[in-house]
């Protein structure tokens, strides 16, 4: 559907056309999603079922979003602190207006889009097909496979798969802790993506000699969740979440 745009705008690059095609696909997804949830899941309130709206008396969307953003800031701080203390990074604190806009779009635009897809629709669909336990693991596995780069060697691939799998599980558990509200996941996921983009765009100068175990594999496009520090931080966060979930389930 994006290909005709190439004739209207001859200078459009393939990545730009791909982005336009992705946006068109997501818009169609949003248009179809409410009727899909009504028919497939037998729900009269699709946006409530998907977690976009909160039930009265439960955690508000705003508070869940803020808490998710704070958690993402904490995880990124655990990555940045060793960089600064180990002389692998230097704080610059510089961002252009364009960088700020891109970071916000990644945080709230990409964060909401991916959480609707993975923790909203996909999780619900797997839950209907396979049951709740399998669905939690299944959505995390698909999420990690969809985001892992397979052109960097075996160990970097394993690191990325592990980190992203943990993140997928964390986001699912977070939605459970937020009584089904999706906005805590949006804040955590979007905050990590947008925050890391802002850090690498001008807030923090990372040395080329920074080790992969700290910033993750990928060089200039490194994903810190694939590094040892990121994986340990995610394991600790998941353990804390599961402990809180177990306490909440007690009578």
Coordinates of N, CA and C in Angstrom, one line a residue:
X1 N 0.8 -1.2 0.0 CA 0.0 0.0 0.0 C 0.9 1.3 0.0
X2 N 2.1 1.1 0.4 CA 3.0 2.3 0.5 C 3.7 2.5 -0.9
X3 N 3.7 1.5 -1.7 CA 4.5 1.7 -3.0 C 4.0 2.8 -3.9
X4 N 2.7 3.1 -4.0 CA 2.3 4.2 -4.8 C 2.9 5.5 -4.4
X5 N 3.3 5.7 -3.1 CA 3.9 6.9 -2.6 C 5.2 7.1 -3.3
X6 N 5.9 6.1 -3.7 CA 7.1 6.2 -4.4 C 7.0 7.0 -5.7
X7 N 5.8 6.9 -6.3 CA 5.6 7.6 -7.6 C 5.2 9.0 -7.3
X8 N 4.6 9.3 -6.2 CA 4.2 10.7 -5.9 C 5.4 11.4 -5.3
X9 N 6.3 10.7 -4.6 CA 7.5 11.3 -4.0 C 8.7 10.5 -4.5
X10 N 9.2 10.8 -5.6 CA 10.3 9.9 -6.2 C 11.6 9.9 -5.4
X11 N 11.8 10.8 -4.5 CA 13.0 10.8 -3.7 C 12.9 10.0 -2.4
X12 N 11.8 9.4 -2.2 CA 11.6 8.6 -1.0 C 12.5 7.4 -0.9
X13 N 13.2 7.2 0.2 CA 14.1 6.1 0.3 C 13.4 4.9 0.7
X14 N 13.9 3.7 0.5 CA 13.2 2.4 0.9 C 12.9 2.4 2.4
X15 N 13.9 2.8 3.3 CA 13.5 2.8 4.7 C 12.3 3.7 5.0
X16 N 12.2 4.9 4.3 CA 11.1 5.8 4.6 C 9.8 5.1 4.1
X17 N 9.8 4.5 2.9 CA 8.6 3.8 2.4 C 8.2 2.7 3.4
X18 N 9.2 2.0 3.9 CA 8.9 0.9 4.9 C 8.3 1.4 6.1
X19 N 8.7 2.6 6.6 CA 8.1 3.2 7.8 C 6.7 3.6 7.5
X20 N 6.4 4.2 6.3 CA 5.1 4.6 5.9 C 4.2 3.4 5.8
X21 N 4.7 2.3 5.3 CA 3.9 1.0 5.2 C 3.6 0.5 6.6
X22 N 4.6 0.6 7.5 CA 4.3 0.2 8.9 C 3.2 1.0 9.5
X23 N 3.3 2.3 9.3 CA 2.2 3.2 9.9 C 0.9 2.8 9.4
X24 N 0.8 2.6 8.0 CA -0.5 2.2 7.4 C -1.0 0.9 8.0
X25 N -0.1 0.0 8.2 CA -0.5 -1.3 8.7 C -1.0 -1.2 10.1
X26 N -0.4 -0.3 10.9 CA -0.8 -0.2 12.3 C -2.1 0.5 12.4
X27 N -2.4 1.5 11.5 CA -3.7 2.2 11.5 C -4.8 1.2 11.2
X28 N -4.5 0.3 10.2 CA -5.5 -0.7 9.9 C -5.7 -1.7 11.1
X29 N -4.7 -2.0 11.7 CA -4.7 -2.8 12.9 C -5.6 -2.2 14.0
X30 N -5.4 -0.9 14.3 CA -6.2 -0.2 15.3 C -7.7 -0.2 14.9
X31 N -8.0 0.0 13.6 CA -9.4 0.1 13.1 C -10.1 -1.3 13.3
X32 N -9.3 -2.3 13.0 CA -10.0 -3.7 13.1 C -10.0 -4.2 14.5
X33 N -9.1 -3.8 15.4 CA -8.9 -4.4 16.7 C -10.2 -4.4 17.6
X34 N -10.9 -3.3 17.7 CA -12.1 -3.4 18.5 C -13.1 -4.4 18.1
X35 N -13.5 -4.5 16.8 CA -14.4 -5.5 16.4 C -13.9 -6.9 16.6
X36 N -12.5 -7.0 16.4 CA -11.9 -8.3 16.6 C -12.1 -8.8 18.0
X37 N -11.8 -7.9 19.0 CA -11.9 -8.3 20.4 C -13.4 -8.6 20.7
X38 N -14.3 -7.8 20.2 CA -15.7 -8.1 20.5 C -16.1 -9.5 20.0
X39 N -15.7 -9.9 18.8 CA -16.2 -11.1 18.2 C -15.4 -12.3 18.7
X40 N -14.0 -12.2 18.7 CA -13.2 -13.3 19.1 C -13.1 -13.6 20.6
X41 N -13.1 -12.5 21.4 CA -13.0 -12.6 22.8 C -14.3 -12.4 23.6
X42 N -15.4 -12.1 22.8 CA -16.7 -11.9 23.4 C -16.7 -10.8 24.5
X43 N -16.1 -9.7 24.1 CA -16.0 -8.6 25.1 C -16.8 -7.4 24.6
X44 N -17.6 -6.8 25.5 CA -18.4 -5.7 25.1 C -17.6 -4.4 25.3
X45 N -16.4 -4.4 26.0 CA -15.6 -3.2 26.2 C -14.2 -3.5 25.7
X46 N -13.9 -3.5 24.4 CA -12.6 -3.9 23.9 C -11.4 -3.1 24.4
X47 N -11.6 -1.8 24.6 CA -10.4 -1.0 25.0 C -10.1 -1.3 26.5
X48 N -11.2 -1.6 27.3 CA -11.0 -2.0 28.6 C -10.3 -3.4 28.7
X49 N -10.7 -4.3 27.9 CA -10.1 -5.7 27.8 C -8.7 -5.6 27.4
X50 N -8.4 -4.7 26.5 CA -7.0 -4.6 26.0 C -6.1 -3.8 27.0
X51 N -6.7 -3.1 28.0 CA -5.9 -2.4 29.0 C -5.7 -1.0 28.7
X52 N -6.3 -0.5 27.6 CA -6.1 1.0 27.3 C -6.9 1.8 28.2
X53 N -8.0 1.4 28.7 CA -8.8 2.0 29.7 C -8.7 1.3 31.0
X54 N -8.8 2.0 32.1 CA -8.8 1.4 33.4 C -10.1 1.3 34.0
X55 N -10.3 0.3 34.9 CA -11.6 0.2 35.6 C -11.6 1.1 36.7
X56 N -12.8 1.5 37.1 CA -13.0 2.5 38.2 C -12.5 1.8 39.5
X57 N -11.8 2.6 40.3 CA -11.3 2.1 41.6 C -10.0 1.3 41.5
X58 N -9.5 1.1 40.3 CA -8.2 0.5 40.1 C -7.1 1.5 39.7
X59 N -5.9 1.0 39.5 CA -4.8 1.9 39.1 C -5.1 2.7 37.9
X60 N -4.9 4.0 38.0 CA -5.2 4.9 36.9 C -4.1 4.8 35.8
X61 N -4.5 5.1 34.6 CA -3.6 5.0 33.5 C -2.4 5.9 33.7
X62 N -2.6 7.1 34.2 CA -1.6 8.1 34.5 C -0.5 7.6 35.5
X63 N -1.0 7.1 36.6 CA -0.1 6.6 37.6 C 0.7 5.4 37.1
X64 N 0.1 4.5 36.4 CA 0.8 3.4 35.8 C 1.9 3.8 34.8
X65 N 1.5 4.8 34.0 CA 2.5 5.3 33.0 C 3.7 5.9 33.7
X66 N 3.4 6.7 34.7 CA 4.6 7.4 35.4 C 5.4 6.3 36.1
X67 N 4.8 5.4 36.8 CA 5.6 4.3 37.4 C 6.5 3.5 36.4
X68 N 5.9 3.3 35.3 CA 6.6 2.6 34.2 C 7.8 3.4 33.7
X69 N 7.6 4.7 33.5 CA 8.7 5.5 33.1 C 9.8 5.6 34.2
X70 N 9.4 5.6 35.4 CA 10.4 5.6 36.5 C 11.2 4.3 36.5
X71 N 10.6 3.2 36.3 CA 11.3 1.9 36.2 C 12.3 1.9 35.1
X72 N 11.9 2.4 33.9 CA 12.8 2.5 32.8 C 14.0 3.4 33.1
X73 N 13.7 4.5 33.8 CA 14.8 5.4 34.1 C 15.8 4.7 35.1
X74 N 15.3 3.9 36.0 CA 16.1 3.2 36.9 C 17.0 2.2 36.2
X75 N 16.4 1.4 35.3 CA 17.2 0.4 34.5 C 18.3 1.1 33.7
X76 N 17.9 2.2 33.0 CA 18.9 2.9 32.2 C 20.0 3.5 33.1
X77 N 19.7 4.0 34.3 CA 20.7 4.5 35.2 C 21.7 3.4 35.6
X78 N 21.2 2.2 35.8 CA 22.1 1.1 36.1 C 23.1 0.8 35.0
X79 N 22.7 1.1 33.7 CA 23.7 1.0 32.6 C 24.6 2.1 32.5
X80 N 24.1 3.3 32.8 CA 24.9 4.6 32.6 C 26.0 4.7 33.7
X81 N 25.6 4.3 34.9 CA 26.5 4.5 36.0 C 27.9 3.9 35.9
X82 N 27.9 2.6 35.5 CA 29.2 1.9 35.2 C 29.9 2.6 34.1
X83 N 29.2 3.0 33.1 CA 29.9 3.7 31.9 C 30.6 5.0 32.4
X84 N 30.0 5.8 33.3 CA 30.6 7.0 33.7 C 31.7 6.7 34.7
X85 N 31.5 5.8 35.6 CA 32.5 5.5 36.6 C 33.7 4.7 36.0
X86 N 33.5 4.0 34.9 CA 34.5 3.2 34.3 C 35.2 4.0 33.2
X87 N 35.0 5.2 33.0 CA 35.6 6.1 32.0 C 35.3 5.6 30.6
X88 N 34.2 4.9 30.4 CA 33.7 4.5 29.1 C 32.7 5.5 28.5
X89 N 32.3 6.4 29.4 CA 31.2 7.4 28.9 C 31.5 8.7 29.5
X90 N 31.0 9.7 28.9 CA 31.1 11.1 29.3 C 29.8 11.8 29.1
X91 N 29.3 12.5 30.2 CA 28.0 13.1 30.2 C 28.1 14.4 29.4
X92 N 27.3 14.6 28.4 CA 27.2 15.8 27.5 C 26.0 16.6 27.8
X93 N 24.9 16.0 28.0 CA 23.7 16.7 28.3 C 23.2 17.6 27.2
X94 N 23.4 17.2 25.9 CA 23.0 18.0 24.8 C 22.0 17.2 23.9
X95 N 20.9 17.9 23.6 CA 19.9 17.3 22.7 C 19.3 18.4 21.9
X96 N 19.2 18.1 20.6 CA 18.5 19.0 19.7 C 17.0 18.8 19.8
X97 N 16.2 19.8 19.3 CA 14.8 19.7 19.3 C 14.3 18.5 18.5
X98 N 15.0 18.2 17.4 CA 14.6 17.0 16.7 C 14.8 15.7 17.5
X99 N 15.9 15.6 18.2 CA 16.2 14.5 19.1 C 15.1 14.3 20.1
X100 N 14.7 15.4 20.7 CA 13.7 15.3 21.8 C 12.4 14.8 21.2
X101 N 12.0 15.3 20.0 CA 10.8 14.9 19.4 C 10.8 13.4 19.0
X102 N 12.0 13.0 18.5 CA 12.1 11.5 18.1 C 12.1 10.7 19.4
X103 N 12.7 11.1 20.5 CA 12.7 10.3 21.7 C 11.3 10.2 22.2
X104 N 10.5 11.3 22.2 CA 9.1 11.2 22.7 C 8.2 10.4 21.8
X105 N 8.5 10.4 20.5 CA 7.7 9.6 19.6 C 8.0 8.1 19.8
X106 N 9.3 7.8 20.0 CA 9.7 6.4 20.4 C 9.1 6.0 21.7
X107 N 9.1 6.9 22.6 CA 8.6 6.5 24.0 C 7.1 6.2 24.0
X108 N 6.3 7.2 23.5 CA 4.9 7.1 23.6 C 4.2 6.5 22.3
X109 N 4.8 6.7 21.2 CA 4.2 6.2 19.9 C 4.6 4.7 19.8
X110 N 5.9 4.4 19.7 CA 6.3 3.0 19.6 C 6.0 2.2 20.8
X111 N 6.1 2.8 22.0 CA 5.7 2.1 23.2 C 4.3 1.6 23.2
X112 N 3.4 2.5 22.9 CA 2.0 2.2 22.8 C 1.7 1.2 21.7
X113 N 2.2 1.4 20.6 CA 2.0 0.5 19.4 C 2.4 -0.9 19.7
X114 N 3.6 -1.1 20.2 CA 4.1 -2.4 20.5 C 3.4 -3.1 21.7
X115 N 3.1 -2.3 22.7 CA 2.4 -2.9 23.8 C 0.9 -3.3 23.4
X116 N 0.3 -2.6 22.6 CA -1.0 -3.0 22.1 C -0.9 -4.3 21.3
X117 N 0.2 -4.4 20.5 CA 0.4 -5.6 19.7 C 0.7 -6.8 20.5
X118 N 1.7 -6.7 21.4 CA 2.3 -7.8 22.1 C 1.6 -8.1 23.4
X119 N 1.4 -7.2 24.3 CA 0.8 -7.4 25.6 C -0.7 -7.2 25.5
X120 N -1.2 -6.6 24.4 CA -2.7 -6.5 24.3 C -3.2 -7.6 23.4
X121 N -3.1 -7.5 22.1 CA -3.7 -8.4 21.2 C -3.1 -9.8 21.2
X122 N -1.7 -9.9 21.1 CA -1.1 -11.2 21.0 C -1.3 -12.0 22.3
X123 N -1.1 -11.4 23.4 CA -1.2 -12.1 24.7 C -2.7 -12.6 24.8
X124 N -3.6 -11.8 24.5 CA -5.0 -12.2 24.6 C -5.3 -13.3 23.6
X125 N -4.8 -13.2 22.4 CA -5.1 -14.3 21.5 C -4.4 -15.6 21.9
X126 N -3.2 -15.6 22.4 CA -2.6 -16.8 22.8 C -3.3 -17.4 24.1
X127 N -3.8 -16.5 24.9 CA -4.5 -16.9 26.1 C -5.7 -17.7 25.7
X128 N -6.4 -17.2 24.7 CA -7.6 -17.9 24.2 C -7.3 -19.2 23.6
X129 N -6.1 -19.3 22.9 CA -5.8 -20.5 22.2 C -5.1 -21.6 23.0
X130 N -4.2 -21.1 23.9 CA -3.3 -22.1 24.6 C -3.5 -22.1 26.1
X131 N -4.1 -21.1 26.7 CA -4.2 -21.0 28.2 C -3.3 -19.9 28.7
X132 N -3.5 -19.5 30.0 CA -2.8 -18.4 30.5 C -1.3 -18.6 30.7
X133 N -0.8 -19.7 31.2 CA 0.6 -19.9 31.4 C 1.4 -20.0 30.1
X134 N 0.9 -20.7 29.2 CA 1.6 -20.8 27.9 C 1.6 -19.5 27.2
X135 N 0.5 -18.7 27.4 CA 0.4 -17.4 26.7 C 1.4 -16.5 27.2
X136 N 1.7 -16.4 28.5 CA 2.7 -15.5 29.0 C 4.1 -15.8 28.4
X137 N 4.5 -17.1 28.4 CA 5.8 -17.4 27.8 C 5.8 -17.2 26.3
X138 N 4.7 -17.6 25.6 CA 4.6 -17.5 24.2 C 4.7 -16.1 23.7
X139 N 4.1 -15.1 24.3 CA 4.2 -13.7 23.9 C 5.6 -13.2 24.1
X140 N 6.2 -13.6 25.2 CA 7.6 -13.2 25.4 C 8.6 -13.8 24.4
X141 N 8.4 -15.0 24.0 CA 9.2 -15.7 23.0 C 9.1 -15.0 21.7
X142 N 7.9 -14.7 21.3 CA 7.6 -14.1 20.0 C 8.2 -12.6 20.0
X143 N 8.0 -12.0 21.1 CA 8.5 -10.6 21.3 C 10.0 -10.6 21.1
X144 N 10.7 -11.5 21.7 CA 12.2 -11.5 21.7 C 12.7 -11.9 20.3
X145 N 12.0 -12.8 19.6 CA 12.4 -13.2 18.2 C 12.2 -12.1 17.3
X146 N 11.1 -11.3 17.5 CA 10.8 -10.2 16.6 C 11.8 -9.0 16.7
X147 N 12.5 -9.0 17.8 CA 13.4 -7.8 18.0 C 14.9 -8.2 18.0
X148 N 15.2 -9.4 17.9 CA 16.6 -9.8 17.9 C 17.2 -9.8 16.5
X149 N 18.4 -9.3 16.5 CA 19.2 -9.3 15.2 C 20.0 -10.6 15.2
X150 N 20.0 -11.3 14.0 CA 20.6 -12.6 13.9 C 21.9 -12.5 13.1
X151 N 22.5 -11.3 12.9 CA 23.6 -11.2 12.1 C 24.9 -10.8 12.9
X152 N 24.9 -11.0 14.2 CA 26.0 -10.6 15.0 C 26.7 -11.7 15.7
X153 N 26.5 -12.9 15.3 CA 27.2 -14.0 16.0 C 26.3 -14.7 17.0
X154 N 26.8 -15.9 17.5 CA 26.0 -16.7 18.4 C 25.8 -16.1 19.8
X155 N 26.9 -15.7 20.4 CA 26.8 -15.2 21.8 C 26.0 -13.9 21.9
X156 N 26.3 -12.9 20.9 CA 25.4 -11.7 21.0 C 24.0 -12.0 20.7
X157 N 23.7 -13.0 19.9 CA 22.3 -13.4 19.6 C 21.7 -13.9 20.9
X158 N 22.4 -14.8 21.6 CA 21.9 -15.4 22.8 C 21.6 -14.3 23.9
X159 N 22.6 -13.4 24.0 CA 22.4 -12.3 24.9 C 21.2 -11.4 24.6
X160 N 20.9 -11.1 23.4 CA 19.8 -10.3 23.0 C 18.5 -11.1 23.2
X161 N 18.5 -12.4 22.8 CA 17.3 -13.2 23.0 C 16.9 -13.3 24.5
X162 N 18.0 -13.5 25.3 CA 17.7 -13.6 26.8 C 17.2 -12.3 27.4
X163 N 17.8 -11.2 27.0 CA 17.4 -9.9 27.6 C 16.0 -9.5 27.1
X164 N 15.7 -9.8 25.9 CA 14.4 -9.4 25.3 C 13.3 -10.4 25.8
X165 N 13.6 -11.7 26.0 CA 12.7 -12.6 26.6 C 12.3 -12.2 28.1
X166 N 13.3 -11.8 28.8 CA 13.1 -11.3 30.2 C 12.2 -10.1 30.2
X167 N 12.5 -9.1 29.2 CA 11.7 -7.9 29.1 C 10.2 -8.3 28.8
X168 N 10.0 -9.2 27.9 CA 8.7 -9.6 27.5 C 7.9 -10.2 28.7
X169 N 8.6 -11.0 29.6 CA 8.0 -11.5 30.8 C 7.7 -10.4 31.8
X170 N 8.7 -9.5 31.9 CA 8.5 -8.4 32.9 C 7.3 -7.6 32.5
X171 N 7.1 -7.3 31.2 CA 6.0 -6.4 30.8 C 4.7 -7.2 31.0
X172 N 4.6 -8.5 30.8 CA 3.4 -9.2 31.0 C 3.1 -9.2 32.5
X173 N 4.1 -9.5 33.4 CA 3.8 -9.5 34.8 C 3.4 -8.1 35.3
X174 N 4.0 -7.0 34.7 CA 3.7 -5.7 35.1 C 2.2 -5.4 34.8
X175 N 1.7 -5.9 33.7 CA 0.3 -5.7 33.4 C -0.6 -6.4 34.4
X176 N -0.2 -7.6 34.8 CA -0.9 -8.3 35.9 C -0.9 -7.5 37.2
X177 N 0.2 -6.9 37.5 CA 0.3 -6.1 38.8 C -0.5 -4.8 38.7
X178 N -0.7 -4.3 37.5 CA -1.5 -3.1 37.3 C -2.9 -3.4 37.0
X179 N -3.4 -4.6 37.4 CA -4.8 -5.0 37.2 C -5.3 -4.9 35.8
X180 N -4.4 -5.3 34.9 CA -4.8 -5.3 33.5 C -4.5 -4.0 32.7
X181 N -4.1 -2.9 33.4 CA -3.9 -1.7 32.7 C -2.6 -1.8 31.9
X182 N -2.6 -1.3 30.7 CA -1.5 -1.5 29.7 C -0.5 -0.3 29.9
X183 N -0.8 0.8 30.5 CA 0.0 2.0 30.5 C 1.3 1.8 31.3
X184 N 1.3 1.0 32.3 CA 2.6 0.7 33.0 C 3.6 0.1 32.0
X185 N 3.1 -0.8 31.2 CA 4.0 -1.5 30.2 C 4.4 -0.5 29.1
X186 N 3.5 0.4 28.7 CA 3.9 1.5 27.8 C 5.0 2.3 28.3
X187 N 4.9 2.8 29.6 CA 5.9 3.6 30.2 C 7.3 2.9 30.3
X188 N 7.2 1.6 30.8 CA 8.5 0.9 30.9 C 9.1 0.6 29.6
X189 N 8.4 0.1 28.6 CA 8.9 -0.3 27.3 C 9.3 1.0 26.5
X190 N 8.4 1.9 26.4 CA 8.7 3.1 25.7 C 9.8 4.0 26.3
X191 N 9.8 4.0 27.7 CA 10.9 4.7 28.4 C 12.3 4.1 28.1
X192 N 12.4 2.8 28.0 CA 13.7 2.2 27.7 C 14.1 2.6 26.2
X193 N 13.2 2.5 25.3 CA 13.5 2.7 23.9 C 13.8 4.2 23.7
X194 N 12.9 5.1 24.1 CA 13.1 6.5 24.0 C 14.2 7.1 24.8
X195 N 14.4 6.5 26.0 CA 15.5 7.0 26.9 C 16.8 6.6 26.3
X196 N 17.0 5.4 25.9 CA 18.3 5.0 25.3 C 18.6 5.7 24.0
X197 N 17.6 6.0 23.2 CA 17.8 6.9 22.0 C 18.3 8.2 22.4
X198 N 17.7 8.8 23.4 CA 18.1 10.2 23.9 C 19.5 10.2 24.4
X199 N 19.8 9.1 25.2 CA 21.2 9.0 25.7 C 22.2 8.9 24.6
X200 N 22.0 8.1 23.6 CA 23.0 7.9 22.6 C 23.0 9.1 21.6
X201 N 21.9 9.9 21.6 CA 21.8 11.0 20.6 C 22.6 12.2 21.0
X202 N 22.9 12.3 22.3 CA 23.5 13.6 22.7 C 23.7 13.7 24.2
X203 N 22.9 13.0 25.0 CA 23.1 13.1 26.5 C 24.3 12.5 27.0
X204 N 24.7 11.4 26.4 CA 25.9 10.6 26.8 C 26.7 10.2 25.7
X205 N 28.0 10.4 25.8 CA 29.0 10.0 24.8 C 29.6 8.7 25.3
X206 N 29.4 7.6 24.5 CA 29.9 6.3 24.8 C 31.2 6.0 24.0
X207 N 32.2 5.6 24.7 CA 33.5 5.3 24.1 C 33.3 4.0 23.2
X208 N 34.0 4.0 22.0 CA 34.0 2.8 21.2 C 34.5 1.6 21.9
X209 N 35.3 1.8 23.0 CA 35.9 0.7 23.7 C 35.0 0.1 24.8
X210 N 33.8 0.7 24.9 CA 32.9 0.2 26.0 C 32.6 -1.2 25.7
X211 N 32.7 -2.1 26.8 CA 32.5 -3.5 26.6 C 31.1 -3.9 26.3
X212 N 30.9 -5.0 25.5 CA 29.6 -5.5 25.1 C 28.8 -6.0 26.4
X213 N 29.5 -6.5 27.4 CA 28.8 -7.0 28.6 C 28.1 -5.9 29.3
X214 N 28.5 -4.6 29.0 CA 27.9 -3.5 29.7 C 26.8 -2.8 28.8
X215 N 27.1 -2.5 27.6 CA 26.2 -1.8 26.7 C 25.5 -2.7 25.7
X216 N 25.8 -4.0 25.7 CA 25.2 -4.9 24.8 C 25.9 -5.0 23.5
X217 N 25.5 -6.0 22.7 CA 26.2 -6.1 21.3 C 25.5 -5.2 20.3
X218 N 26.3 -4.9 19.3 CA 25.7 -4.1 18.2 C 26.5 -2.8 17.9
X219 N 27.5 -2.5 18.7 CA 28.3 -1.3 18.4 C 27.5 0.0 18.5
X220 N 27.5 0.7 17.5 CA 26.7 2.0 17.5 C 25.2 1.8 17.7
X221 N 24.7 0.6 17.4 CA 23.3 0.3 17.5 C 23.1 -0.7 18.7
X222 N 24.0 -0.7 19.7 CA 23.9 -1.6 20.8 C 22.6 -1.6 21.5
X223 N 22.2 -2.7 22.0 CA 21.0 -2.8 22.8 C 21.5 -3.2 24.2
X224 N 21.3 -2.4 25.2 CA 21.9 -2.7 26.5 C 21.2 -3.9 27.2
X225 N 20.0 -4.3 26.8 CA 19.3 -5.4 27.4 C 20.0 -6.7 27.0
X226 N 20.9 -6.7 26.0 CA 21.6 -7.9 25.6 C 23.0 -8.0 26.4
X227 N 23.3 -7.1 27.2 CA 24.6 -7.1 28.0 C 24.3 -7.8 29.3
X228 N 25.4 -8.1 30.0 CA 25.3 -8.8 31.2 C 24.7 -8.0 32.3
X229 N 25.0 -6.7 32.4 CA 24.4 -5.8 33.3 C 22.9 -5.7 33.1
X230 N 22.5 -5.5 31.9 CA 21.1 -5.4 31.6 C 20.3 -6.7 31.9
X231 N 20.9 -7.8 31.6 CA 20.3 -9.1 31.9 C 20.1 -9.3 33.4
X232 N 21.2 -9.0 34.2 CA 21.1 -9.1 35.7 C 20.0 -8.2 36.2
X233 N 20.0 -6.9 35.7 CA 19.0 -5.9 36.2 C 17.6 -6.4 35.9
X234 N 17.4 -7.0 34.7 CA 16.0 -7.5 34.4 C 15.7 -8.7 35.3
X235 N 16.6 -9.6 35.6 CA 16.3 -10.7 36.4 C 15.9 -10.2 37.8
X236 N 16.6 -9.2 38.3 CA 16.3 -8.7 39.7 C 14.9 -8.1 39.6
X237 N 14.6 -7.3 38.6 CA 13.3 -6.7 38.5 C 12.2 -7.7 38.4
X238 N 12.4 -8.8 37.6 CA 11.4 -9.8 37.4 C 11.2 -10.6 38.7
X239 N 12.2 -10.8 39.5 CA 12.1 -11.5 40.8 C 11.3 -10.6 41.7
X240 N 11.5 -9.3 41.7 CA 10.7 -8.4 42.6 C 9.3 -8.4 42.2
X241 N 9.0 -8.4 40.9 CA 7.6 -8.4 40.4 C 6.9 -9.7 40.8
X242 N 7.6 -10.8 40.6 CA 6.9 -12.1 41.0 C 6.7 -12.2 42.5
X243 N 7.6 -11.6 43.3 CA 7.4 -11.6 44.7 C 6.1 -10.7 45.0
X244 N 6.0 -9.6 44.4 CA 4.9 -8.7 44.6 C 3.6 -9.4 44.1
X245 N 3.6 -10.1 43.0 CA 2.5 -10.8 42.5 C 2.0 -11.9 43.5
X246 N 3.0 -12.6 44.0 CA 2.7 -13.7 45.0 C 2.0 -13.1 46.2
X247 N 2.5 -12.0 46.7 CA 2.0 -11.3 47.9 C 0.5 -10.8 47.6
X248 N 0.3 -10.3 46.4 CA -1.0 -9.8 46.1 C -2.0 -10.9 46.0
X249 N -1.6 -12.1 45.6 CA -2.5 -13.3 45.5 C -2.9 -13.9 46.8
X250 N -2.1 -13.6 47.9 CA -2.5 -14.2 49.2 C -3.7 -13.6 49.7
X251 N -4.5 -14.4 50.4 CA -5.8 -13.9 51.0 C -5.5 -12.9 52.2

